Tab-separated table of C-alpha atoms in Angstrom:
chain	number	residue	atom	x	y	z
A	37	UNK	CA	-32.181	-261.626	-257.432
A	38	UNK	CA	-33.009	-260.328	-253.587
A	39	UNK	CA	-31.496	-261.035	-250.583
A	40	UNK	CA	-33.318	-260.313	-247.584
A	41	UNK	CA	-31.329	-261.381	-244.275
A	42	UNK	CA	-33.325	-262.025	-240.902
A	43	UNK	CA	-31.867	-261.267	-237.438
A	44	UNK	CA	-30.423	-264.618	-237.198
A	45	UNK	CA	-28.420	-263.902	-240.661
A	46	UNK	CA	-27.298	-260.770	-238.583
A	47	UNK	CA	-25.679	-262.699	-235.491
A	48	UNK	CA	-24.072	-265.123	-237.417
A	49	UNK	CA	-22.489	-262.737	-239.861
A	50	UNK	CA	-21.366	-260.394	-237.473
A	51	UNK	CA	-19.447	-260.521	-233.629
A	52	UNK	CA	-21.908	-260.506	-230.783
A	53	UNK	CA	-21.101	-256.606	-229.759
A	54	UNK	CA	-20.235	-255.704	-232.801
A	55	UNK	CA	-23.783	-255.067	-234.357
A	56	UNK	CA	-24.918	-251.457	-233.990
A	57	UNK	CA	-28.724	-252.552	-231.727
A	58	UNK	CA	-27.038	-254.382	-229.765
A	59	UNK	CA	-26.710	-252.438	-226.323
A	60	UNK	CA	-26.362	-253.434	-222.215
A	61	UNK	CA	-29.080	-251.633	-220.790
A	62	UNK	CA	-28.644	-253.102	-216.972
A	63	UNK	CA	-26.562	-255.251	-215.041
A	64	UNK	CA	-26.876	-257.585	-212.194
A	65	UNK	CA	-23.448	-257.692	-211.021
A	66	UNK	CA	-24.112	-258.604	-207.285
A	67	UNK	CA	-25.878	-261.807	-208.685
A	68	UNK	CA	-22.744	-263.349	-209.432
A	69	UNK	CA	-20.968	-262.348	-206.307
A	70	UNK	CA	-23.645	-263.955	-204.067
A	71	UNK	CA	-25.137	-266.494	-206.329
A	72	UNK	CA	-23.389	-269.402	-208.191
A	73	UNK	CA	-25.290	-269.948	-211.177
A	74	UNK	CA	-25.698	-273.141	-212.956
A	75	UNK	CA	-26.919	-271.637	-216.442
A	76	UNK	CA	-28.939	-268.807	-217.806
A	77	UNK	CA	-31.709	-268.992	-220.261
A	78	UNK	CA	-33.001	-265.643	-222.492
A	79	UNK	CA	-36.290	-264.260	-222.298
A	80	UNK	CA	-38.193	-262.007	-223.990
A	81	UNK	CA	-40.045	-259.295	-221.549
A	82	UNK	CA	-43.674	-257.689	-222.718
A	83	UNK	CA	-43.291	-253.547	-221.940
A	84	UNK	CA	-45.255	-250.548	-223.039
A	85	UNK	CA	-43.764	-248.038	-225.006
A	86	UNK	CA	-42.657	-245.678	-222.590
A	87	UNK	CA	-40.665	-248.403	-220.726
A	88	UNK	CA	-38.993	-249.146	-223.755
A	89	UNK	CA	-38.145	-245.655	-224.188
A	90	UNK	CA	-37.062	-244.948	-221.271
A	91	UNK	CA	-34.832	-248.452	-221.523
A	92	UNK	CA	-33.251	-246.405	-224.555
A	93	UNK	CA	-31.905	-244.035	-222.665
A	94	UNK	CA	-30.496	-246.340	-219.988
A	95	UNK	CA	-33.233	-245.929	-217.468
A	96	UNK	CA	-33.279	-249.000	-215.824
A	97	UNK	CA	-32.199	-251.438	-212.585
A	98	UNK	CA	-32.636	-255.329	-211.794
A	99	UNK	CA	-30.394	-255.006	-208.902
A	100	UNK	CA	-32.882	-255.334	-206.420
A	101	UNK	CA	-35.493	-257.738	-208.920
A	102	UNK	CA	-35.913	-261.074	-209.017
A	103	UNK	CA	-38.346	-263.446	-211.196
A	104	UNK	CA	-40.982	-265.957	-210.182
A	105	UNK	CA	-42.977	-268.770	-211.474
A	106	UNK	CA	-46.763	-267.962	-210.763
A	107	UNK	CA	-50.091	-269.574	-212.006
A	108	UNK	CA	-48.082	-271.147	-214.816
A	109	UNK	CA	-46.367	-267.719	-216.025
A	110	UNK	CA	-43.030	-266.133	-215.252
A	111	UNK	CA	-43.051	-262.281	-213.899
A	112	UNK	CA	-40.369	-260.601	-213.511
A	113	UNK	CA	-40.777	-258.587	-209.879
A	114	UNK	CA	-39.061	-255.154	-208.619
A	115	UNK	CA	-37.613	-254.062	-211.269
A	116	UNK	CA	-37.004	-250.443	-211.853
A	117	UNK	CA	-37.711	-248.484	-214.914
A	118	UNK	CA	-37.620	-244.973	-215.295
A	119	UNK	CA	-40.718	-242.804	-215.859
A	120	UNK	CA	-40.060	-241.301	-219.585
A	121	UNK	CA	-40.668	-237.355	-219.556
A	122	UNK	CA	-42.327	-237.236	-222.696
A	123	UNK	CA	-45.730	-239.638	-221.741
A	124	UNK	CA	-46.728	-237.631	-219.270
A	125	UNK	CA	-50.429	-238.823	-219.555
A	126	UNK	CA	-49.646	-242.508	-220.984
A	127	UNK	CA	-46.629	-242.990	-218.576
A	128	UNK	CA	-46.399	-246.537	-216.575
A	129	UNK	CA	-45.508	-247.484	-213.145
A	130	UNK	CA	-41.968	-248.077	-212.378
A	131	UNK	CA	-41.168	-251.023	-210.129
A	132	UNK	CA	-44.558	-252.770	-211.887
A	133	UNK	CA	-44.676	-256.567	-212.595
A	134	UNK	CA	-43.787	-257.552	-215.578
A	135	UNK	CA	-44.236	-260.639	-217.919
A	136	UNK	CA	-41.266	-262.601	-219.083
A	137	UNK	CA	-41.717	-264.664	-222.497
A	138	UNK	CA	-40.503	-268.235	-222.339
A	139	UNK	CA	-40.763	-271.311	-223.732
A	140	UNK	CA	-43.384	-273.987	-221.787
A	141	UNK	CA	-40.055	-276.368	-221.518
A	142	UNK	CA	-38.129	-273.829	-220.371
A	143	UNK	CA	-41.194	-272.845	-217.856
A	144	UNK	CA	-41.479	-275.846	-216.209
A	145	UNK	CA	-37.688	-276.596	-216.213
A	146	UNK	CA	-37.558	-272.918	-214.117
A	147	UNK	CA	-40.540	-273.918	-211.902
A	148	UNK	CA	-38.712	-277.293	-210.729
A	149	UNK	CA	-35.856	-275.713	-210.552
A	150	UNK	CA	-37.463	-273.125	-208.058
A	151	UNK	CA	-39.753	-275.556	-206.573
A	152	UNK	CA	-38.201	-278.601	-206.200
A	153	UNK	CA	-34.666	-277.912	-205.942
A	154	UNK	CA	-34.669	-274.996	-204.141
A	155	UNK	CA	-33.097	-272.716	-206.545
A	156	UNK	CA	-33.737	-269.092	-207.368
A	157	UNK	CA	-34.241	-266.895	-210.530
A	158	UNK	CA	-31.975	-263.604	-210.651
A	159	UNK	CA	-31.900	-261.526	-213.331
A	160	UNK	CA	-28.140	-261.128	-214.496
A	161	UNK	CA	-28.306	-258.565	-217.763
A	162	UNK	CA	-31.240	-256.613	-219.505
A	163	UNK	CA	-30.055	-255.906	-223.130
A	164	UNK	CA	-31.275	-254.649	-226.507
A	165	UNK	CA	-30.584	-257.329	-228.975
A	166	UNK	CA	-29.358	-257.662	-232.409
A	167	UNK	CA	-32.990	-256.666	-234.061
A	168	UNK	CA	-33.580	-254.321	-231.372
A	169	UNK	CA	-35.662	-256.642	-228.827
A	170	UNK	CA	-35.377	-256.036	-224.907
A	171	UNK	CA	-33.862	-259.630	-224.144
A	172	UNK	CA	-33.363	-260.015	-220.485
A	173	UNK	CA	-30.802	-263.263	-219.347
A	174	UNK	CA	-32.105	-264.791	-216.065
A	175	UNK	CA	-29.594	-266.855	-214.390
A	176	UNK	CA	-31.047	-270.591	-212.134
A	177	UNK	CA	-28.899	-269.697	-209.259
A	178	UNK	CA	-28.183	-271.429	-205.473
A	179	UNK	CA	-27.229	-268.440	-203.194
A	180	UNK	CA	-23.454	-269.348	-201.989
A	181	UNK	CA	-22.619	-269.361	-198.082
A	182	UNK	CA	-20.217	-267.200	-196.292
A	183	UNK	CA	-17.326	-269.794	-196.867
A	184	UNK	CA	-17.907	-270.145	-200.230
A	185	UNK	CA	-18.233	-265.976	-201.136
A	186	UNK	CA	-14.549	-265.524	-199.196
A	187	UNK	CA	-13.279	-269.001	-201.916
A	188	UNK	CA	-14.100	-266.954	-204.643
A	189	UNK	CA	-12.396	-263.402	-203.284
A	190	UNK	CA	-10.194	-265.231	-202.012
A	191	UNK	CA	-9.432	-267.064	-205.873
A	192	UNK	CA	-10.018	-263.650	-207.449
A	193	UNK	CA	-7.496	-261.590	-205.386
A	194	UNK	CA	-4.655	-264.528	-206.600
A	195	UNK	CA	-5.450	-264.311	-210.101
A	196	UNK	CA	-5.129	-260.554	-209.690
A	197	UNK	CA	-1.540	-260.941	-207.560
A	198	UNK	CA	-0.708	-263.488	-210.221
A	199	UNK	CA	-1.102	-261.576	-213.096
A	200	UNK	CA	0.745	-258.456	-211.360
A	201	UNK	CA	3.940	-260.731	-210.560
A	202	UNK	CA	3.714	-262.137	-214.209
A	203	UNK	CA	3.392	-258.426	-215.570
A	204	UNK	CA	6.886	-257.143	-213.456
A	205	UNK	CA	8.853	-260.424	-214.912
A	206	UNK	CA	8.289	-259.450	-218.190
């Protein structure tokens, strides 16, 4: 008797960062420091091969991208991938437009979320996945105020002075 196990037998058998294809390729950390976001939804993201590649050897940036709902798709805009070495002739562009994979409840949730309430779409992480996918996590986000970014230093330098006073008293 076989046993064949699928990339869904893989997560559940195994811890999230534990499984050797699973690999951060960027971060969006600013997004969290000037957006609050309300919940994030995974996409897939259609490349060509020298993007992915180049993604392999950590060659890429969303810290400056964003995504948008156009014409009833979802691009993902300004994003920065490094030009591979090796495809000279078949390279691609680097800060090209890319199409993100989604649902069609998931597109029209994002495009009245962006359209109706006013929200925005940041990308927070680009990853490899378990079965070796680029995933990329968008986050629906409402860009904070002034008052609201010096709340949350303001929170995060306590927890920090907390956790100093309760590391001496031990």
């Amino acid at each position: 008797m076989r046993f064949s196990l699928t990339c869904v037998d893989y997560i559940s058998m195994s811890k999230k960062n534990s499984h050797p294809n699973y690999k951060i390729i960027a971060e969006n950390r600013r997004a969290r420091f000037s957006y609050s976001i309300d919940h994030d939804i995974e996409c897939g993201i259609i490349l060509e091969g020298s993007e992915v590649k180049s993604l392999r050897n950590s060659g890429g940036q969303i810290g400056e991208s964003y995504a948008s709902v156009e014409n009833g798709e979802l691009w993902l805009v300004n994003a920065y991938i490094k030009p591979y070495e090796q495809a000279r002739s078949f390279g691609h562009e680097e800060r090209r437009r890319r199409k993100l994979l989604v649902s069609r409840k998931q597109l029209s949730d994002l495009w009245n979320a962006t359209q109706r309430k006013g929200m925005t779409l940041v990308p927070i992480v680009m990853y490899f996945n378990h079965c070796g996918y680029v995933k990329l996590k968008i986050g629906i986000a409402r860009g904070k105020k002034m008052a609201d970014i010096r709340e949350t230093q303001a929170k995060r330098d306590w927890n920090r002075q907390k956790q100093r006073l309760l590391k001496e008293n031990r």
